[in-house]
Amino acid sequence: MGRLTTHVLDTAKGQPGQGITIEVFRLSNGTREHLGSAVTNSDGRCDAPILEDDRLTTGEYELVFHAGDYLRTQGIEALEPRFLDVIPLRFGVADASQHYHVPLLLSPYGYSTYRGS
């Protein structure tokens, strides 16, 4: 059975990104269906897969990381509006039986992602 997981690493501080709200959407024919949300724990991970089993199907998805709220709590001075606030990551699931791990590496002025394991 397939599943979708994520984690957030604050690369500026070298620590997990705790307390970040993440929303997940399925994209299809120009529509965006909200499937749920989660908040990262003290390890920067969600307590359970964001999607799993028959909720993860072949298609396009979007994870939305509410990073600006997290960055504000870290005492990092920045002009408002912040350079990074809400970060959408769009990706495709070609084989819904696999594990898709889509992490976010975050700093106040940049981010990256990859397909992890």
GROMACS .gro file of N, CA, C and O in nm:
model
  468
    1MET      N    1   0.083  -0.118   0.000
    1MET     CA    2   0.000   0.000   0.000
    1MET      C    3   0.087   0.125   0.000
    1MET      O    4   0.184   0.134   0.075
    2GLY      N    5   0.050   0.222  -0.078
    2GLY     CA    6   0.127   0.345  -0.090
    2GLY      C    7   0.100   0.441   0.024
    2GLY      O    8   0.002   0.429   0.098
    3ARG      N    9   0.192   0.538   0.036
    3ARG     CA   10   0.173   0.641   0.138
    3ARG      C   11   0.253   0.764   0.099
    3ARG      O   12   0.350   0.756   0.025
    4LEU      N   13   0.209   0.878   0.153
    4LEU     CA   14   0.276   1.005   0.133
    4LEU      C   15   0.318   1.058   0.268
    4LEU      O   16   0.235   1.070   0.359
    5THR      N   17   0.449   1.087   0.281
    5THR     CA   18   0.502   1.142   0.405
    5THR      C   19   0.589   1.263   0.372
    5THR      O   20   0.627   1.285   0.257
    6THR      N   21   0.621   1.339   0.476
    6THR     CA   22   0.708   1.455   0.461
    6THR      C   23   0.778   1.482   0.592
    6THR      O   24   0.744   1.425   0.695
    7HIS      N   25   0.876   1.568   0.587
    7HIS     CA   26   0.934   1.626   0.707
    7HIS      C   27   0.993   1.761   0.669
    7HIS      O   28   1.012   1.790   0.551
    8VAL      N   29   1.018   1.844   0.769
    8VAL     CA   30   1.076   1.976   0.745
    8VAL      C   31   1.202   1.989   0.828
    8VAL      O   32   1.202   1.959   0.948
    9LEU      N   33   1.309   2.033   0.762
    9LEU     CA   34   1.435   2.060   0.831
    9LEU      C   35   1.468   2.207   0.814
    9LEU      O   36   1.470   2.258   0.701
   10ASP      N   37   1.489   2.276   0.924
   10ASP     CA   38   1.531   2.416   0.924
   10ASP      C   39   1.682   2.414   0.902
   10ASP      O   40   1.759   2.389   0.994
   11THR      N   41   1.725   2.440   0.779
   11THR     CA   42   1.868   2.430   0.747
   11THR      C   43   1.947   2.548   0.802
   11THR      O   44   2.069   2.538   0.816
   12ALA      N   45   1.882   2.659   0.834
   12ALA     CA   46   1.951   2.773   0.893
   12ALA      C   47   1.991   2.744   1.038
   12ALA      O   48   2.095   2.789   1.085
   13LYS      N   49   1.907   2.667   1.106
   13LYS     CA   50   1.934   2.636   1.247
   13LYS      C   51   1.986   2.493   1.266
   13LYS      O   52   2.026   2.457   1.376
   14GLY      N   53   1.978   2.413   1.162
   14GLY     CA   54   2.023   2.274   1.174
   14GLY      C   55   1.936   2.193   1.267
   14GLY      O   56   1.985   2.108   1.341
   15GLN      N   57   1.804   2.216   1.262
   15GLN     CA   58   1.712   2.145   1.350
   15GLN      C   59   1.580   2.119   1.277
   15GLN      O   60   1.552   2.181   1.175
   16PRO      N   61   1.500   2.028   1.330
   16PRO     CA   62   1.370   2.001   1.269
   16PRO      C   63   1.280   2.125   1.275
   16PRO      O   64   1.290   2.207   1.367
   17GLY      N   65   1.194   2.138   1.175
   17GLY     CA   66   1.095   2.245   1.172
   17GLY      C   67   0.969   2.200   1.245
   17GLY      O   68   0.888   2.127   1.189
   18GLN      N   69   0.955   2.240   1.368
   18GLN     CA   70   0.842   2.197   1.452
   18GLN      C   71   0.726   2.296   1.444
   18GLN      O   72   0.746   2.417   1.440
   19GLY      N   73   0.604   2.242   1.441
   19GLY     CA   74   0.484   2.324   1.447
   19GLY      C   75   0.443   2.386   1.315
   19GLY      O   76   0.371   2.485   1.313
   20ILE      N   77   0.487   2.329   1.204
   20ILE     CA   78   0.453   2.382   1.072
   20ILE      C   79   0.327   2.313   1.020
   20ILE      O   80   0.322   2.190   1.010
   21THR      N   81   0.228   2.392   0.985
   21THR     CA   82   0.105   2.338   0.926
   21THR      C   83   0.131   2.304   0.780
   21THR      O   84   0.190   2.384   0.706
   22ILE      N   85   0.085   2.186   0.741
   22ILE     CA   86   0.100   2.138   0.604
   22ILE      C   87  -0.038   2.094   0.555
   22ILE      O   88  -0.107   2.017   0.622
   23GLU      N   89  -0.077   2.145   0.439
   23GLU     CA   90  -0.202   2.102   0.377
   23GLU      C   91  -0.170   2.018   0.254
   23GLU      O   92  -0.066   2.038   0.190
   24VAL      N   93  -0.259   1.926   0.221
   24VAL     CA   94  -0.241   1.844   0.102
   24VAL      C   95  -0.364   1.858   0.013
   24VAL      O   96  -0.478   1.859   0.062
   25PHE      N   97  -0.339   1.871  -0.118
   25PHE     CA   98  -0.443   1.886  -0.218
   25PHE      C   99  -0.419   1.787  -0.331
   25PHE      O  100  -0.305   1.757  -0.365
   26ARG      N  101  -0.528   1.740  -0.392
   26ARG     CA  102  -0.520   1.663  -0.516
   26ARG      C  103  -0.559   1.758  -0.628
   26ARG      O  104  -0.657   1.832  -0.617
   27LEU      N  105  -0.482   1.757  -0.736
   27LEU     CA  106  -0.506   1.844  -0.851
   27LEU      C  107  -0.561   1.760  -0.965
   27LEU      O  108  -0.506   1.655  -0.996
   28SER      N  109  -0.670   1.807  -1.025
   28SER     CA  110  -0.730   1.731  -1.134
   28SER      C  111  -0.818   1.822  -1.218
   28SER      O  112  -0.908   1.888  -1.166
   29ASN      N  113  -0.791   1.824  -1.349
   29ASN     CA  114  -0.873   1.901  -1.443
   29ASN      C  115  -0.895   2.045  -1.399
   29ASN      O  116  -1.006   2.097  -1.405
   30GLY      N  117  -0.789   2.109  -1.351
   30GLY     CA  118  -0.799   2.248  -1.312
   30GLY      C  119  -0.861   2.273  -1.175
   30GLY      O  120  -0.880   2.386  -1.135
   31THR      N  121  -0.893   2.164  -1.103
   31THR     CA  122  -0.949   2.181  -0.970
   31THR      C  123  -0.845   2.142  -0.866
   31THR      O  124  -0.750   2.068  -0.894
   32ARG      N  125  -0.867   2.191  -0.745
   32ARG     CA  126  -0.775   2.168  -0.634
   32ARG      C  127  -0.859   2.121  -0.515
   32ARG      O  128  -0.930   2.200  -0.455
   33GLU      N  129  -0.851   1.992  -0.485
   33GLU     CA  130  -0.933   1.932  -0.378
   33GLU      C  131  -0.850   1.918  -0.250
   33GLU      O  132  -0.748   1.850  -0.248
   34HIS      N  133  -0.897   1.982  -0.144
   34HIS     CA  134  -0.829   1.974  -0.014
   34HIS      C  135  -0.854   1.837   0.047
   34HIS      O  136  -0.969   1.797   0.067
   35LEU      N  137  -0.746   1.764   0.078
   35LEU     CA  138  -0.758   1.629   0.132
   35LEU      C  139  -0.730   1.621   0.281
   35LEU      O  140  -0.763   1.521   0.344
   36GLY      N  141  -0.666   1.723   0.336
   36GLY     CA  142  -0.637   1.719   0.478
   36GLY      C  143  -0.522   1.810   0.514
   36GLY      O  144  -0.465   1.878   0.430
   37SER      N  145  -0.489   1.808   0.643
   37SER     CA  146  -0.376   1.888   0.692
   37SER      C  147  -0.314   1.818   0.812
   37SER      O  148  -0.375   1.731   0.873
   38ALA      N  149  -0.194   1.860   0.842
   38ALA     CA  150  -0.120   1.805   0.956
   38ALA      C  151  -0.026   1.913   1.007
   38ALA      O  152  -0.003   2.014   0.940
   39VAL      N  153   0.029   1.890   1.126
   39VAL     CA  154   0.127   1.981   1.185
   39VAL      C  155   0.250   1.900   1.223
   39VAL      O  156   0.237   1.790   1.279
   40THR      N  157   0.367   1.953   1.191
   40THR     CA  158   0.489   1.879   1.222
   40THR      C  159   0.515   1.872   1.372
   40THR      O  160   0.488   1.966   1.445
   41ASN      N  161   0.570   1.760   1.414
   41ASN     CA  162   0.600   1.738   1.556
   41ASN      C  163   0.742   1.786   1.589
   41ASN      O  164   0.806   1.851   1.505
   42SER      N  165   0.793   1.752   1.706
   42SER     CA  166   0.924   1.799   1.750
   42SER      C  167   1.039   1.745   1.664
   42SER      O  168   1.149   1.799   1.667
   43ASP      N  169   1.012   1.641   1.585
   43ASP     CA  170   1.112   1.586   1.495
   43ASP      C  171   1.096   1.641   1.353
   43ASP      O  172   1.160   1.594   1.259
   44GLY      N  173   1.005   1.738   1.334
   44GLY     CA  174   0.980   1.795   1.203
   44GLY      C  175   0.898   1.705   1.112
   44GLY      O  176   0.885   1.731   0.993
   45ARG      N  177   0.840   1.601   1.168
   45ARG     CA  178   0.762   1.504   1.090
   45ARG      C  179   0.616   1.508   1.133
   45ARG      O  180   0.583   1.559   1.239
   46CYS      N  181   0.532   1.451   1.052
   46CYS     CA  182   0.391   1.436   1.087
   46CYS      C  183   0.377   1.304   1.164
   46CYS      O  184   0.450   1.210   1.139
   47ASP      N  185   0.283   1.299   1.255
   47ASP     CA  186   0.267   1.179   1.338
   47ASP      C  187   0.219   1.058   1.260
   47ASP      O  188   0.236   0.945   1.306
   48ALA      N  189   0.160   1.080   1.145
   48ALA     CA  190   0.110   0.971   1.060
   48ALA      C  191   0.131   1.012   0.915
   48ALA      O  192   0.151   1.131   0.886
   49PRO      N  193   0.126   0.918   0.822
   49PRO     CA  194   0.134   0.956   0.681
   49PRO      C  195   0.026   1.059   0.646
   49PRO      O  196  -0.086   1.053   0.699
   50ILE      N  197   0.058   1.150   0.558
   50ILE     CA  198  -0.039   1.251   0.516
   50ILE      C  199  -0.150   1.185   0.436
   50ILE      O  200  -0.267   1.219   0.451
   51LEU      N  201  -0.113   1.092   0.351
   51LEU     CA  202  -0.210   1.009   0.277
   51LEU      C  203  -0.156   0.866   0.277
   51LEU      O  204  -0.035   0.845   0.270
   52GLU      N  205  -0.247   0.771   0.280
   52GLU     CA  206  -0.204   0.632   0.269
   52GLU      C  207  -0.317   0.546   0.216
   52GLU      O  208  -0.432   0.588   0.210
   53ASP      N  209  -0.279   0.426   0.175
   53ASP     CA  210  -0.371   0.326   0.123
   53ASP      C  211  -0.450   0.381   0.005
   53ASP      O  212  -0.393   0.442  -0.083
   54ASP      N  213  -0.582   0.365   0.004
   54ASP     CA  214  -0.661   0.406  -0.112
   54ASP      C  215  -0.681   0.558  -0.123
   54ASP      O  216  -0.734   0.607  -0.221
   55ARG      N  217  -0.635   0.635  -0.025
   55ARG     CA  218  -0.643   0.782  -0.034
   55ARG      C  219  -0.533   0.837  -0.124
   55ARG      O  220  -0.543   0.950  -0.172
   56LEU      N  221  -0.427   0.759  -0.146
   56LEU     CA  222  -0.320   0.799  -0.237
   56LEU      C  223  -0.343   0.728  -0.370
   56LEU      O  224  -0.340   0.605  -0.377
   57THR      N  225  -0.369   0.805  -0.473
   57THR     CA  226  -0.395   0.750  -0.605
   57THR      C  227  -0.299   0.813  -0.705
   57THR      O  228  -0.235   0.914  -0.677
   58THR      N  229  -0.291   0.754  -0.822
   58THR     CA  230  -0.209   0.811  -0.929
   58THR      C  231  -0.263   0.950  -0.963
   58THR      O  232  -0.384   0.969  -0.971
   59GLY      N  233  -0.172   1.045  -0.979
   59GLY     CA  234  -0.215   1.180  -1.016
   59GLY      C  235  -0.121   1.287  -0.963
   59GLY      O  236  -0.010   1.258  -0.919
   60GLU      N  237  -0.170   1.410  -0.967
   60GLU     CA  238  -0.090   1.524  -0.924
   60GLU      C  239  -0.139   1.574  -0.788
   60GLU      O  240  -0.260   1.577  -0.762
   61TYR      N  241  -0.042   1.615  -0.707
   61TYR     CA  242  -0.070   1.660  -0.571
   61TYR      C  243   0.005   1.789  -0.542
   61TYR      O  244   0.100   1.825  -0.612
   62GLU      N  245  -0.038   1.853  -0.435
   62GLU     CA  246   0.030   1.973  -0.387
   62GLU      C  247   0.036   1.968  -0.235
   62GLU      O  248  -0.066   1.948  -0.170
   63LEU      N  249   0.155   1.984  -0.181
   63LEU     CA  250   0.173   2.004  -0.037
   63LEU      C  251   0.195   2.154  -0.017
   63LEU      O  252   0.276   2.214  -0.090
   64VAL      N  253   0.126   2.212   0.078
   64VAL     CA  254   0.139   2.355   0.107
   64VAL      C  255   0.194   2.369   0.248
   64VAL      O  256   0.127   2.331   0.345
   65PHE      N  257   0.315   2.421   0.258
   65PHE     CA  258   0.382   2.439   0.387
   65PHE      C  259   0.365   2.583   0.432
   65PHE      O  260   0.403   2.676   0.361
   66HIS      N  261   0.309   2.603   0.550
   66HIS     CA  262   0.289   2.737   0.605
   66HIS      C  263   0.416   2.776   0.683
   66HIS      O  264   0.416   2.784   0.806
   67ALA      N  265   0.521   2.802   0.607
   67ALA     CA  266   0.654   2.826   0.662
   67ALA      C  267   0.667   2.963   0.728
   67ALA      O  268   0.743   2.979   0.824
   68GLY      N  269   0.597   3.063   0.679
   68GLY     CA  270   0.609   3.197   0.735
   68GLY      C  271   0.571   3.202   0.881
   68GLY      O  272   0.638   3.270   0.962
   69ASP      N  273   0.466   3.132   0.918
   69ASP     CA  274   0.425   3.127   1.059
   69ASP      C  275   0.537   3.069   1.144
   69ASP      O  276   0.567   3.120   1.252
   70TYR      N  277   0.601   2.963   1.096
   70TYR     CA  278   0.712   2.902   1.168
   70TYR      C  279   0.830   2.999   1.179
   70TYR      O  280   0.886   3.019   1.286
   71LEU      N  281   0.867   3.062   1.068
   71LEU     CA  282   0.981   3.153   1.068
   71LEU      C  283   0.960   3.270   1.164
   71LEU      O  284   1.053   3.315   1.230
   72ARG      N  285   0.837   3.318   1.176
   72ARG     CA  286   0.807   3.426   1.269
   72ARG      C  287   0.834   3.384   1.414
   72ARG      O  288   0.875   3.466   1.495
   73THR      N  289   0.810   3.258   1.446
   73THR     CA  290   0.829   3.211   1.584
   73THR      C  291   0.975   3.185   1.618
   73THR      O  292   1.006   3.164   1.735
   74GLN      N  293   1.063   3.187   1.518
   74GLN     CA  294   1.204   3.154   1.541
   74GLN      C  295   1.290   3.275   1.576
   74GLN      O  296   1.411   3.262   1.594
   75GLY      N  297   1.229   3.392   1.585
   75GLY     CA  298   1.304   3.512   1.622
   75GLY      C  299   1.396   3.562   1.513
   75GLY      O  300   1.489   3.637   1.540
   76ILE      N  301   1.370   3.520   1.391
   76ILE     CA  302   1.451   3.565   1.278
   76ILE      C  303   1.391   3.696   1.229
   76ILE      O  304   1.276   3.700   1.185
   77GLU      N  305   1.467   3.803   1.238
   77GLU     CA  306   1.418   3.933   1.195
   77GLU      C  307   1.409   3.935   1.043
   77GLU      O  308   1.499   3.890   0.973
   78ALA      N  309   1.298   3.988   0.994
   78ALA     CA  310   1.278   3.998   0.850
   78ALA      C  311   1.175   4.107   0.823
   78ALA      O  312   1.089   4.134   0.907
   79LEU      N  313   1.185   4.165   0.708
   79LEU     CA  314   1.086   4.262   0.666
   79LEU      C  315   0.957   4.190   0.632
   79LEU      O  316   0.958   4.076   0.586
   80GLU      N  317   0.846   4.256   0.654
   80GLU     CA  318   0.717   4.200   0.615
   80GLU      C  319   0.671   4.269   0.488
   80GLU      O  320   0.687   4.390   0.476
   81PRO      N  321   0.617   4.201   0.391
   81PRO     CA  322   0.597   4.057   0.396
   81PRO      C  323   0.729   3.982   0.382
   81PRO      O  324   0.823   4.029   0.320
   82ARG      N  325   0.732   3.866   0.444
   82ARG     CA  326   0.851   3.782   0.438
   82ARG      C  327   0.876   3.733   0.296
   82ARG      O  328   0.783   3.718   0.217
   83PHE      N  329   1.001   3.707   0.268
   83PHE     CA  330   1.037   3.653   0.137
   83PHE      C  331   0.966   3.520   0.114
   83PHE      O  332   0.911   3.495   0.007
   84LEU      N  333   0.966   3.432   0.215
   84LEU     CA  334   0.894   3.305   0.208
   84LEU      C  335   0.783   3.304   0.312
   84LEU      O  336   0.806   3.337   0.428
   85ASP      N  337   0.666   3.266   0.269
   85ASP     CA  338   0.553   3.257   0.361
   85ASP      C  339   0.486   3.121   0.342
   85ASP      O  340   0.511   3.029   0.416
   86VAL      N  341   0.405   3.110   0.240
   86VAL     CA  342   0.338   2.984   0.208
   86VAL      C  343   0.410   2.922   0.090
   86VAL      O  344   0.426   2.985  -0.015
   87ILE      N  345   0.457   2.797   0.108
   87ILE     CA  346   0.536   2.729   0.005
   87ILE      C  347   0.457   2.612  -0.053
   87ILE      O  348   0.436   2.512   0.016
   88PRO      N  349   0.414   2.622  -0.179
   88PRO     CA  350   0.346   2.509  -0.244
   88PRO      C  351   0.447   2.421  -0.318
   88PRO      O  352   0.534   2.471  -0.388
   89LEU      N  353   0.435   2.291  -0.299
   89LEU     CA  354   0.518   2.194  -0.372
   89LEU      C  355   0.426   2.103  -0.451
   89LEU      O  356   0.347   2.028  -0.393
   90ARG      N  357   0.436   2.109  -0.582
   90ARG     CA  358   0.353   2.024  -0.669
   90ARG      C  359   0.438   1.909  -0.721
   90ARG      O  360   0.553   1.927  -0.761
   91PHE      N  361   0.377   1.791  -0.722
   91PHE     CA  362   0.450   1.671  -0.765
   91PHE      C  363   0.350   1.569  -0.816
   91PHE      O  364   0.230   1.577  -0.788
   92GLY      N  365   0.401   1.471  -0.887
   92GLY     CA  366   0.317   1.366  -0.942
   92GLY      C  367   0.341   1.232  -0.876
   92GLY      O  368   0.453   1.201  -0.835
   93VAL      N  369   0.235   1.154  -0.866
   93VAL     CA  370   0.242   1.017  -0.816
   93VAL      C  371   0.210   0.925  -0.934
   93VAL      O  372   0.096   0.923  -0.982
   94ALA      N  373   0.311   0.854  -0.982
   94ALA     CA  374   0.294   0.765  -1.097
   94ALA      C  375   0.254   0.624  -1.055
   94ALA      O  376   0.189   0.553  -1.131
   95ASP      N  377   0.295   0.584  -0.935
   95ASP     CA  378   0.267   0.449  -0.886
   95ASP      C  379   0.219   0.460  -0.741
   95ASP      O  380   0.300   0.475  -0.649
   96ALA      N  381   0.089   0.457  -0.722
   96ALA     CA  382   0.030   0.480  -0.590
   96ALA      C  383   0.057   0.368  -0.491
   96ALA      O  384   0.021   0.380  -0.374
   97SER      N  385   0.123   0.261  -0.534
   97SER     CA  386   0.158   0.155  -0.439
   97SER      C  387   0.291   0.183  -0.369
   97SER      O  388   0.328   0.112  -0.277
   98GLN      N  389   0.362   0.288  -0.412
   98GLN     CA  390   0.492   0.320  -0.356
   98GLN      C  391   0.483   0.421  -0.242
   98GLN      O  392   0.379   0.485  -0.222
   99HIS      N  393   0.595   0.436  -0.172
   99HIS     CA  394   0.608   0.538  -0.068
   99HIS      C  395   0.666   0.664  -0.131
   99HIS      O  396   0.775   0.660  -0.188
  100TYR      N  397   0.593   0.773  -0.124
  100TYR     CA  398   0.640   0.903  -0.171
  100TYR      C  399   0.672   0.988  -0.048
  100TYR      O  400   0.583   1.021   0.030
  101HIS      N  401   0.800   1.019  -0.031
  101HIS     CA  402   0.844   1.104   0.079
  101HIS      C  403   0.891   1.235   0.018
  101HIS      O  404   0.983   1.236  -0.064
  102VAL      N  405   0.825   1.347   0.053
  102VAL     CA  406   0.852   1.477  -0.008
  102VAL      C  407   0.891   1.575   0.103
  102VAL      O  408   0.806   1.644   0.159
  103PRO      N  409   1.019   1.582   0.140
  103PRO     CA  410   1.062   1.670   0.248
  103PRO      C  411   1.085   1.814   0.201
  103PRO      O  412   1.101   1.841   0.082
  104LEU      N  413   1.087   1.905   0.297
  104LEU     CA  414   1.117   2.045   0.272
  104LEU      C  415   1.239   2.084   0.355
  104LEU      O  416   1.240   2.066   0.477
  105LEU      N  417   1.343   2.132   0.288
  105LEU     CA  418   1.460   2.188   0.355
  105LEU      C  419   1.443   2.338   0.349
  105LEU      O  420   1.436   2.397   0.240
  106LEU      N  421   1.435   2.403   0.464
  106LEU     CA  422   1.388   2.541   0.473
  106LEU      C  423   1.490   2.633   0.540
  106LEU      O  424   1.554   2.594   0.638
  107SER      N  425   1.503   2.754   0.487
  107SER     CA  426   1.573   2.863   0.553
  107SER      C  427   1.492   2.989   0.525
  107SER      O  428   1.399   2.986   0.444
  108PRO      N  429   1.521   3.101   0.589
  108PRO     CA  430   1.439   3.220   0.568
  108PRO      C  431   1.437   3.272   0.424
  108PRO      O  432   1.344   3.340   0.384
  109TYR      N  433   1.541   3.241   0.344
  109TYR     CA  434   1.548   3.294   0.209
  109TYR      C  435   1.562   3.189   0.101
  109TYR      O  436   1.600   3.220  -0.013
  110GLY      N  437   1.531   3.064   0.133
  110GLY     CA  438   1.539   2.960   0.031
  110GLY      C  439   1.485   2.828   0.082
  110GLY      O  440   1.470   2.808   0.201
  111TYR      N  441   1.453   2.741  -0.011
  111TYR     CA  442   1.409   2.607   0.025
  111TYR      C  443   1.443   2.512  -0.089
  111TYR      O  444   1.468   2.554  -0.202
  112SER      N  445   1.444   2.384  -0.058
  112SER     CA  446   1.460   2.282  -0.160
  112SER      C  447   1.381   2.159  -0.118
  112SER      O  448   1.339   2.147  -0.003
  113THR      N  449   1.363   2.071  -0.212
  113THR     CA  450   1.290   1.948  -0.187
  113THR      C  451   1.348   1.838  -0.276
  113THR      O  452   1.429   1.865  -0.365
  114TYR      N  453   1.307   1.717  -0.251
  114TYR     CA  454   1.351   1.603  -0.329
  114TYR      C  455   1.255   1.487  -0.298
  114TYR      O  456   1.177   1.495  -0.205
  115ARG      N  457   1.265   1.383  -0.376
  115ARG     CA  458   1.190   1.262  -0.342
  115ARG      C  459   1.279   1.175  -0.256
  115ARG      O  460   1.380   1.121  -0.301
  116GLY      N  461   1.242   1.164  -0.131
  116GLY     CA  462   1.320   1.085  -0.037
  116GLY      C  463   1.272   0.942  -0.030
  116GLY      O  464   1.196   0.894  -0.114
  117SER      N  465   1.315   0.875   0.075
  117SER     CA  466   1.275   0.735   0.093
  117SER      C  467   1.217   0.713   0.230
  117SER      O  468   1.223   0.796   0.316
   0.00000   0.00000   0.00000
